[in-house]
XYZ file of N, CA and C in Angstrom:
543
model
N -65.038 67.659 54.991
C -64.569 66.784 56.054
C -63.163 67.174 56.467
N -63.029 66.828 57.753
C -61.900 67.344 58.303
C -60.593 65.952 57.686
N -59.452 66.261 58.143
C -58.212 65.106 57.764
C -58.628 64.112 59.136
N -58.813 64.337 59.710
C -59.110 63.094 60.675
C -60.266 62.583 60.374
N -61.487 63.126 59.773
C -62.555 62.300 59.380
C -62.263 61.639 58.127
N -61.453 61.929 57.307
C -60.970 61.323 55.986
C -60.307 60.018 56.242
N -59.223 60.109 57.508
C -58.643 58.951 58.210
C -59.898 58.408 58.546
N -60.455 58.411 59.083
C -61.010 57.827 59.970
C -62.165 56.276 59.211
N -62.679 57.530 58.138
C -63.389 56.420 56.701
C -62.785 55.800 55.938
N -61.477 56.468 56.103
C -60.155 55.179 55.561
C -59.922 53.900 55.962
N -59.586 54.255 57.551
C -59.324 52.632 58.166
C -60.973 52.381 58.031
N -61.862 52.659 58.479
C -62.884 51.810 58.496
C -62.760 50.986 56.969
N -62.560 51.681 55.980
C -62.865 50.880 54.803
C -62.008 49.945 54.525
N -60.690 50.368 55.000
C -59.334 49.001 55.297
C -60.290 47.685 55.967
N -60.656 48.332 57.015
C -61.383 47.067 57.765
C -61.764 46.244 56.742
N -62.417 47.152 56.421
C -64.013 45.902 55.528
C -63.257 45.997 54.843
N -62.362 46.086 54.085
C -61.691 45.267 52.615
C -60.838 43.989 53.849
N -60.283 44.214 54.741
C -59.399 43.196 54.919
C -60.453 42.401 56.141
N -61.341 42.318 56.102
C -62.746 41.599 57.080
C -63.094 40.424 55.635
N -63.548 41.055 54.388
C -63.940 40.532 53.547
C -62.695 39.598 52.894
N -61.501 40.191 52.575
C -60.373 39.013 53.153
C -60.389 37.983 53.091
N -60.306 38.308 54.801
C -60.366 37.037 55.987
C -61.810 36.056 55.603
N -62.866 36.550 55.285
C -63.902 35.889 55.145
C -63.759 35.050 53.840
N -63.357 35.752 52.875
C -63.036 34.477 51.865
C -62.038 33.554 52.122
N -60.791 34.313 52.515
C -59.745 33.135 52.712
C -59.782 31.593 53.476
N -60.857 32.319 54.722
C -61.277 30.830 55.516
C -62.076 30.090 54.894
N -63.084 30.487 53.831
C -63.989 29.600 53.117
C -63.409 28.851 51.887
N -62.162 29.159 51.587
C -61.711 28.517 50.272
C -60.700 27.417 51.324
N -60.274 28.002 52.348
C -59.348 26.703 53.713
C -60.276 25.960 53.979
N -61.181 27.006 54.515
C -62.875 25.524 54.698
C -62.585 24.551 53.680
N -63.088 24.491 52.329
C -63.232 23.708 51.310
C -62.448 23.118 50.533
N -60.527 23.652 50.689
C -59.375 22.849 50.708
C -59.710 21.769 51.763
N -60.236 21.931 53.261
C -60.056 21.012 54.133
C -61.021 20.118 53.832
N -62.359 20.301 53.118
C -63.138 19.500 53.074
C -62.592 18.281 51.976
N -61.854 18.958 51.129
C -61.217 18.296 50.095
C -60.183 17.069 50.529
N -59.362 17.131 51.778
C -58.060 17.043 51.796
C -58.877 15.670 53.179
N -59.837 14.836 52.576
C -59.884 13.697 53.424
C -59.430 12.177 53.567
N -57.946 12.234 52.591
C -57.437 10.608 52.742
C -56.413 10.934 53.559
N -55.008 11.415 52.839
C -53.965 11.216 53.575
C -52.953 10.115 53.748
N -53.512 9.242 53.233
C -52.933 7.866 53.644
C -52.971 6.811 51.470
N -52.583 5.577 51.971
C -52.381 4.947 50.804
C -53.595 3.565 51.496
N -54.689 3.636 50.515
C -55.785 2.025 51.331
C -55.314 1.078 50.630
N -55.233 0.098 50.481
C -55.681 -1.106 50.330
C -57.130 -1.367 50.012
N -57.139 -2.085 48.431
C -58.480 -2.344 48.188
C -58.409 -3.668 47.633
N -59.436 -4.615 47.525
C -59.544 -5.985 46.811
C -60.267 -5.601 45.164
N -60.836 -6.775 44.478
C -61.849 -6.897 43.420
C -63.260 -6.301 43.623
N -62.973 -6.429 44.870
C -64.733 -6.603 45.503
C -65.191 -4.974 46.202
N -63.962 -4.259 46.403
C -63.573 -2.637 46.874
C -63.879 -1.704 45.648
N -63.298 -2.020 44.277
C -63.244 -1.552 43.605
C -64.032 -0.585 42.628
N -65.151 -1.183 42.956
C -66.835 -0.373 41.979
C -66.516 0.704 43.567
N -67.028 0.840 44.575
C -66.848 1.599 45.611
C -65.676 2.614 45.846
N -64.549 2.081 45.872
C -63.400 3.256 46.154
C -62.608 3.748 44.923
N -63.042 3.176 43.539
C -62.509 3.713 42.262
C -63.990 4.722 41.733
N -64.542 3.771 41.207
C -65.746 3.998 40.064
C -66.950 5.497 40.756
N -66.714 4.968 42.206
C -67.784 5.759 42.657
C -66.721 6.582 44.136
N -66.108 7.162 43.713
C -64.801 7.950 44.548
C -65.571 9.551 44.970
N -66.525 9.756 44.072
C -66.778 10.877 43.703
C -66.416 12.491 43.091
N -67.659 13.318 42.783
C -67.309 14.344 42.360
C -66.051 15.088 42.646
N -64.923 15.372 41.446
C -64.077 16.142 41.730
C -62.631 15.346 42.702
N -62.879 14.178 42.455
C -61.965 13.284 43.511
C -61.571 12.637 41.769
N -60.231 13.184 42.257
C -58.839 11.945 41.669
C -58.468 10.649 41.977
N -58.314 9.617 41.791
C -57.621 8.148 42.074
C -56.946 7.927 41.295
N -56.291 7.436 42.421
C -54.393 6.576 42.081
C -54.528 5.405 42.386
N -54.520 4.761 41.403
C -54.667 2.944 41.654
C -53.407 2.345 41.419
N -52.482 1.599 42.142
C -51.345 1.283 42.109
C -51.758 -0.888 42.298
N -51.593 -0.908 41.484
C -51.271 -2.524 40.802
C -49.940 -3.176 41.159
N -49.658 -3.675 42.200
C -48.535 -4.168 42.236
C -48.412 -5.552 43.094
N -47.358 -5.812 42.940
C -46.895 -7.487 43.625
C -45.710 -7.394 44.625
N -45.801 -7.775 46.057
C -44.396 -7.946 46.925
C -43.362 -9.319 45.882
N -42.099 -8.574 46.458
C -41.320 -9.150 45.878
C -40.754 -8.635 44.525
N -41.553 -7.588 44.077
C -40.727 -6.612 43.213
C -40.483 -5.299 43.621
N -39.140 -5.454 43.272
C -38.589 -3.887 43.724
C -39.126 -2.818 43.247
N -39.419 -2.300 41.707
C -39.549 -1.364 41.563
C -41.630 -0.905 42.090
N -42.046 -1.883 42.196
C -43.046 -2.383 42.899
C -43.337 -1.720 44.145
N -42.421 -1.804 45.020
C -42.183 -1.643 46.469
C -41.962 -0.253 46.451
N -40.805 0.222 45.830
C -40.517 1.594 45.691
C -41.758 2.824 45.616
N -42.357 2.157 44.388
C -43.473 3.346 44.065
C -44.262 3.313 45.405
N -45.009 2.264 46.141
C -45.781 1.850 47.630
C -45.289 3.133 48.406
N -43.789 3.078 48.470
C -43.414 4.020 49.322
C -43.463 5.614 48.709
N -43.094 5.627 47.005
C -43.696 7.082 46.921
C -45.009 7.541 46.964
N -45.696 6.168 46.976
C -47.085 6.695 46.967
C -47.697 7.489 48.240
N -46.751 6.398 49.020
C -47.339 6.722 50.822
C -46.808 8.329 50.797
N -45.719 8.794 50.686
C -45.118 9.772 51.103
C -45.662 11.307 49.805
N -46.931 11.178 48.978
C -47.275 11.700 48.087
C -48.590 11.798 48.568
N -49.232 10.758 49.135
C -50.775 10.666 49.820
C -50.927 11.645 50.993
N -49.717 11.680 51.346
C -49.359 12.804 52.919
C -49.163 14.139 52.503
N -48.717 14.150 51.146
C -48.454 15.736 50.739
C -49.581 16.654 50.056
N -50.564 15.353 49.533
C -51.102 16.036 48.678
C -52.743 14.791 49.173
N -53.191 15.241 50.358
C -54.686 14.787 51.308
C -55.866 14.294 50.309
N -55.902 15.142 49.197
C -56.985 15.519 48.405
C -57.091 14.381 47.121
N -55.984 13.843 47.120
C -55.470 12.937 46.525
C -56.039 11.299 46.527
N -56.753 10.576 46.263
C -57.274 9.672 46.804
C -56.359 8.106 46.129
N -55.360 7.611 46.925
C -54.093 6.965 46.756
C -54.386 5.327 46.866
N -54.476 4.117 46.505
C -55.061 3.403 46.461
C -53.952 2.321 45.923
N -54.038 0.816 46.708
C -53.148 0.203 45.938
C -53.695 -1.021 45.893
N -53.809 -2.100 45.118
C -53.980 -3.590 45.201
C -53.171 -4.923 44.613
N -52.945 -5.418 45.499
C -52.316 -7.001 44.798
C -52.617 -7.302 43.408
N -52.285 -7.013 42.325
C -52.453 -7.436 40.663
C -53.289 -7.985 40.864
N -52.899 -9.740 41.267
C -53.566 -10.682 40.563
C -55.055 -10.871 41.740
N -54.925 -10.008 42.948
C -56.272 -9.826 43.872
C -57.406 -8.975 42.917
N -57.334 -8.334 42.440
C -57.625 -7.061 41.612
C -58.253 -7.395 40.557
N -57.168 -8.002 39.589
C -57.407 -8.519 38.149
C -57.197 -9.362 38.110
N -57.914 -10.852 37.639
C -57.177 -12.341 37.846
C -56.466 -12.060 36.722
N -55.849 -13.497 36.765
C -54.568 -13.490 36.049
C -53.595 -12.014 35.317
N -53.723 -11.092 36.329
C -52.696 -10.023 35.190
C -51.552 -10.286 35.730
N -50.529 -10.029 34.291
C -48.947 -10.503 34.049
C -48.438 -9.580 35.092
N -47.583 -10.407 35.716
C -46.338 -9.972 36.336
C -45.365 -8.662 35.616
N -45.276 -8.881 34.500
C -44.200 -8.241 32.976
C -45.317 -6.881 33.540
N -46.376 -6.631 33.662
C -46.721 -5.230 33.539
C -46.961 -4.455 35.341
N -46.028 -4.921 35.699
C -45.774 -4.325 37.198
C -45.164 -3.318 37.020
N -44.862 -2.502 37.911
C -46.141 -1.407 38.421
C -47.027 -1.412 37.249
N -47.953 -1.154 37.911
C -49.073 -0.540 37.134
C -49.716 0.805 37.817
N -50.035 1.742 37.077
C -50.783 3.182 37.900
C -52.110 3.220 36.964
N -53.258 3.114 37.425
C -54.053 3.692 36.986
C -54.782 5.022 37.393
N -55.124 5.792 36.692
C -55.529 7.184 37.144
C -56.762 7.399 36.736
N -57.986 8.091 37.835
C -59.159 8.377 37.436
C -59.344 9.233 37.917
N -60.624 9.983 37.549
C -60.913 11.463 37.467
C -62.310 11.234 37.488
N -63.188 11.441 39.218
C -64.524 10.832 38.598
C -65.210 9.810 37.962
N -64.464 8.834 38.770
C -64.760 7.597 38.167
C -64.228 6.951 36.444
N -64.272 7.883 36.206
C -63.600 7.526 34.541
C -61.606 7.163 34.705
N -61.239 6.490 33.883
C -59.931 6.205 33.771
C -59.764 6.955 32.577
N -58.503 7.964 33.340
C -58.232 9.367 32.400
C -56.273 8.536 31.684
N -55.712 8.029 32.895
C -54.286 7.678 32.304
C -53.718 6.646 33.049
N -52.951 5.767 31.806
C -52.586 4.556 32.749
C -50.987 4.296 32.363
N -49.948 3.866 33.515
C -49.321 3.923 33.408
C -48.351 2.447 33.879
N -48.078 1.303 32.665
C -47.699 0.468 33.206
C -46.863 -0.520 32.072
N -45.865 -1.212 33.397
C -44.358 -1.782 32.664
C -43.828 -0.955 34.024
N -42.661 -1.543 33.958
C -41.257 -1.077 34.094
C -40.743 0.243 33.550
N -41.210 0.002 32.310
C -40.478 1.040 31.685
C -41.120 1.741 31.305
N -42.224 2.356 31.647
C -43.452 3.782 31.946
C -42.677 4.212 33.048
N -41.643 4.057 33.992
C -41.270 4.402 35.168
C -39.665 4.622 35.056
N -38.896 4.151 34.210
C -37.552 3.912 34.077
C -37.166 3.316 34.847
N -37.651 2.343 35.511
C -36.962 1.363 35.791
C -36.347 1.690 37.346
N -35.242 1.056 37.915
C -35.393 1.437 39.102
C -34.467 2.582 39.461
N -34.308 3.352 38.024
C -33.432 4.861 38.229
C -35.104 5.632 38.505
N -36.111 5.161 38.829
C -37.104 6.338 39.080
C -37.282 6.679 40.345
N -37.495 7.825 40.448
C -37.281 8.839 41.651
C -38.813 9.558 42.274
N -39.098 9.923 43.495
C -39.888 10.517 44.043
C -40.289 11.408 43.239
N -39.728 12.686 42.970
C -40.009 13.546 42.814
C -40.172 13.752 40.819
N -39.959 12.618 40.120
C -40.627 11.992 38.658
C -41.836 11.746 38.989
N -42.487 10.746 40.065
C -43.731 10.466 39.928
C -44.576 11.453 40.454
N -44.085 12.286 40.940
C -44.761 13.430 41.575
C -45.269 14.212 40.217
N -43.895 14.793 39.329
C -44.219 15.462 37.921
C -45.002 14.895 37.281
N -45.009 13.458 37.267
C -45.767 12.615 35.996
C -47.524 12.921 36.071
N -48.101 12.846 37.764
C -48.903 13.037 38.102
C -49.206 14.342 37.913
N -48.388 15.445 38.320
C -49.279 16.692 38.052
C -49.387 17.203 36.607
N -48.531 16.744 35.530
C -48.636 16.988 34.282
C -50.183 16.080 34.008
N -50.165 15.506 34.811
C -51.585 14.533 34.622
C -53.166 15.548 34.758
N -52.823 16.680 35.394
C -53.822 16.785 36.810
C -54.025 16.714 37.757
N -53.447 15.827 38.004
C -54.371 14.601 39.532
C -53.651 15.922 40.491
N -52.599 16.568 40.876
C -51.946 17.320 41.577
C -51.315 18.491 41.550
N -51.637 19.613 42.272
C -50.339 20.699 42.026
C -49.120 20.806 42.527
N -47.970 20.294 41.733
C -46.529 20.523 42.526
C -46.684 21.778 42.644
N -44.922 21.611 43.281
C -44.291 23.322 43.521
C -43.050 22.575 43.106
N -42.478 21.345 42.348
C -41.345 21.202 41.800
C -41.297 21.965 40.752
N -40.501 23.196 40.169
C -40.219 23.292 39.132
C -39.998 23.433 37.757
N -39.445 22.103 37.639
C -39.296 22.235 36.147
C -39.022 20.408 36.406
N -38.987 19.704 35.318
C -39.178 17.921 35.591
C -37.752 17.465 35.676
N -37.971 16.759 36.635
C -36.538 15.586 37.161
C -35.760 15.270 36.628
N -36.890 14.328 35.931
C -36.215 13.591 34.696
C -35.565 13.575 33.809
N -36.121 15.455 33.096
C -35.672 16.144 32.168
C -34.148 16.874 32.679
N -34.135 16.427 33.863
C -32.518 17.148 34.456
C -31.511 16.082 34.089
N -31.869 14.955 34.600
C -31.385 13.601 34.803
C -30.384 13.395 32.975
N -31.299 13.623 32.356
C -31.475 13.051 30.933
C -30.307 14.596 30.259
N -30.587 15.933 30.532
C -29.864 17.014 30.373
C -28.332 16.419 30.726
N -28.103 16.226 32.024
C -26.839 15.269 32.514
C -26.156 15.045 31.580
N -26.509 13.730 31.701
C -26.731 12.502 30.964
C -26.058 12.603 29.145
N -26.383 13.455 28.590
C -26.709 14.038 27.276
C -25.346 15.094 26.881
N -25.340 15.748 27.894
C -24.320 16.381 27.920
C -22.748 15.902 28.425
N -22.707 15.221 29.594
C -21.317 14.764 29.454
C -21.400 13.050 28.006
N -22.055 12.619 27.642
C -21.860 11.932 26.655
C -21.382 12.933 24.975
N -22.164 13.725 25.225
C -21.407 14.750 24.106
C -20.173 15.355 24.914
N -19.979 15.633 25.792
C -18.260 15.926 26.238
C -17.276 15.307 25.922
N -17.903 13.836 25.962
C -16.436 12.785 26.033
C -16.618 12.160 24.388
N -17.388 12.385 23.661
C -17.329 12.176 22.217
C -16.790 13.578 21.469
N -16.848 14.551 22.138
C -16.110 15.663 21.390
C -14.786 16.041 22.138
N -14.520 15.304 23.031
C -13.134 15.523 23.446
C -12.304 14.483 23.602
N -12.712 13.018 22.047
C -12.127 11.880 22.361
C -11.791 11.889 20.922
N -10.561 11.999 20.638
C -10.233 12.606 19.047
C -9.491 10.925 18.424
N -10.045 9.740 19.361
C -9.751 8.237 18.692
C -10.965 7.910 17.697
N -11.958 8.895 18.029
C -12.685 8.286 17.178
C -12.734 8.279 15.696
């Protein structure tokens, strides 16, 4: 074969490697998109619950958020939830009034997160202080969740664990550079 026929079975074969590509890449976007159908944070009652938890379906995550107006740290998570449901579609984000939900559950265990995986409850997360309280941040509940599963960040390394590094370190500064003690 001549050098131009050698080219020539070259690009053709470029083609078809980068044809075959394109053909997978759109079918795995296909099936991210098929995946990626909430987007949003619902609202569910007692009566929602066998339906948009238990039976969510195959390969679908839920975020059940338990909470009451009128508590702050309550309110807060609502809003990371909303702004976490938008990032991550595939995500199926869910919240209900406690005591609509569960009769009588305590106030004392607000927030509440429950997490399922296929209908099963894989992790639950509730108190105040499963959350730290109202030093907790967006981008904690984001980590907490993907150490879970339920999500893939692109944060890093964990928040919290920065927060607390801080924290840790100027308290050992000012105990080793406070010679009253």
């Amino acid at each position: 074969m001549t050098l131009d026929e050698l080219d020539f079975i070259e690009d053709e074969e470029d083609e078809r490697v980068l044809e075959e590509y394109r053909q997978k890449r759109l079918q795995e976007m296909k099936q991210q998109a098929a995946k990626e159908i909430f987007g949003d944070v619902r609202d569910i009652s007692a009566v929602d619950y066998v339906e948009q938890v238990n039976n969510a379906g195959p390969g679908v995550w839920v975020v059940l958020h338990l909470f009451k107006s009128g508590i702050p740290l309550c309110t807060m998570i609502n809003n990371y939830l909303y702004s976490l449901s938008q990032k991550f579609p595939a995500v199926k984000f869910l919240r209900s009034i406690s005591d609509t939900c569960i009769a009588g559950y305590p106030d004392r265990n607000l927030p509440t997160l429950f997490v399922y995986y296929e209908g099963q409850l894989k992790h639950k997360l509730i108190g105040p202080e499963a959350f730290g309280n109202l030093n907790f941040k967006a981008d904690e509940l984001e980590w907490m969740l993907a150490e879970m599963g339920v999500l893939k960040t692109d944060l890093e390394c964990n928040p919290r664990k920065q927060v607390e590094d801080v924290l840790m370190s100027s308290l050992r500064g000012s105990f080793l550079g406070n010679d009253d003690w």
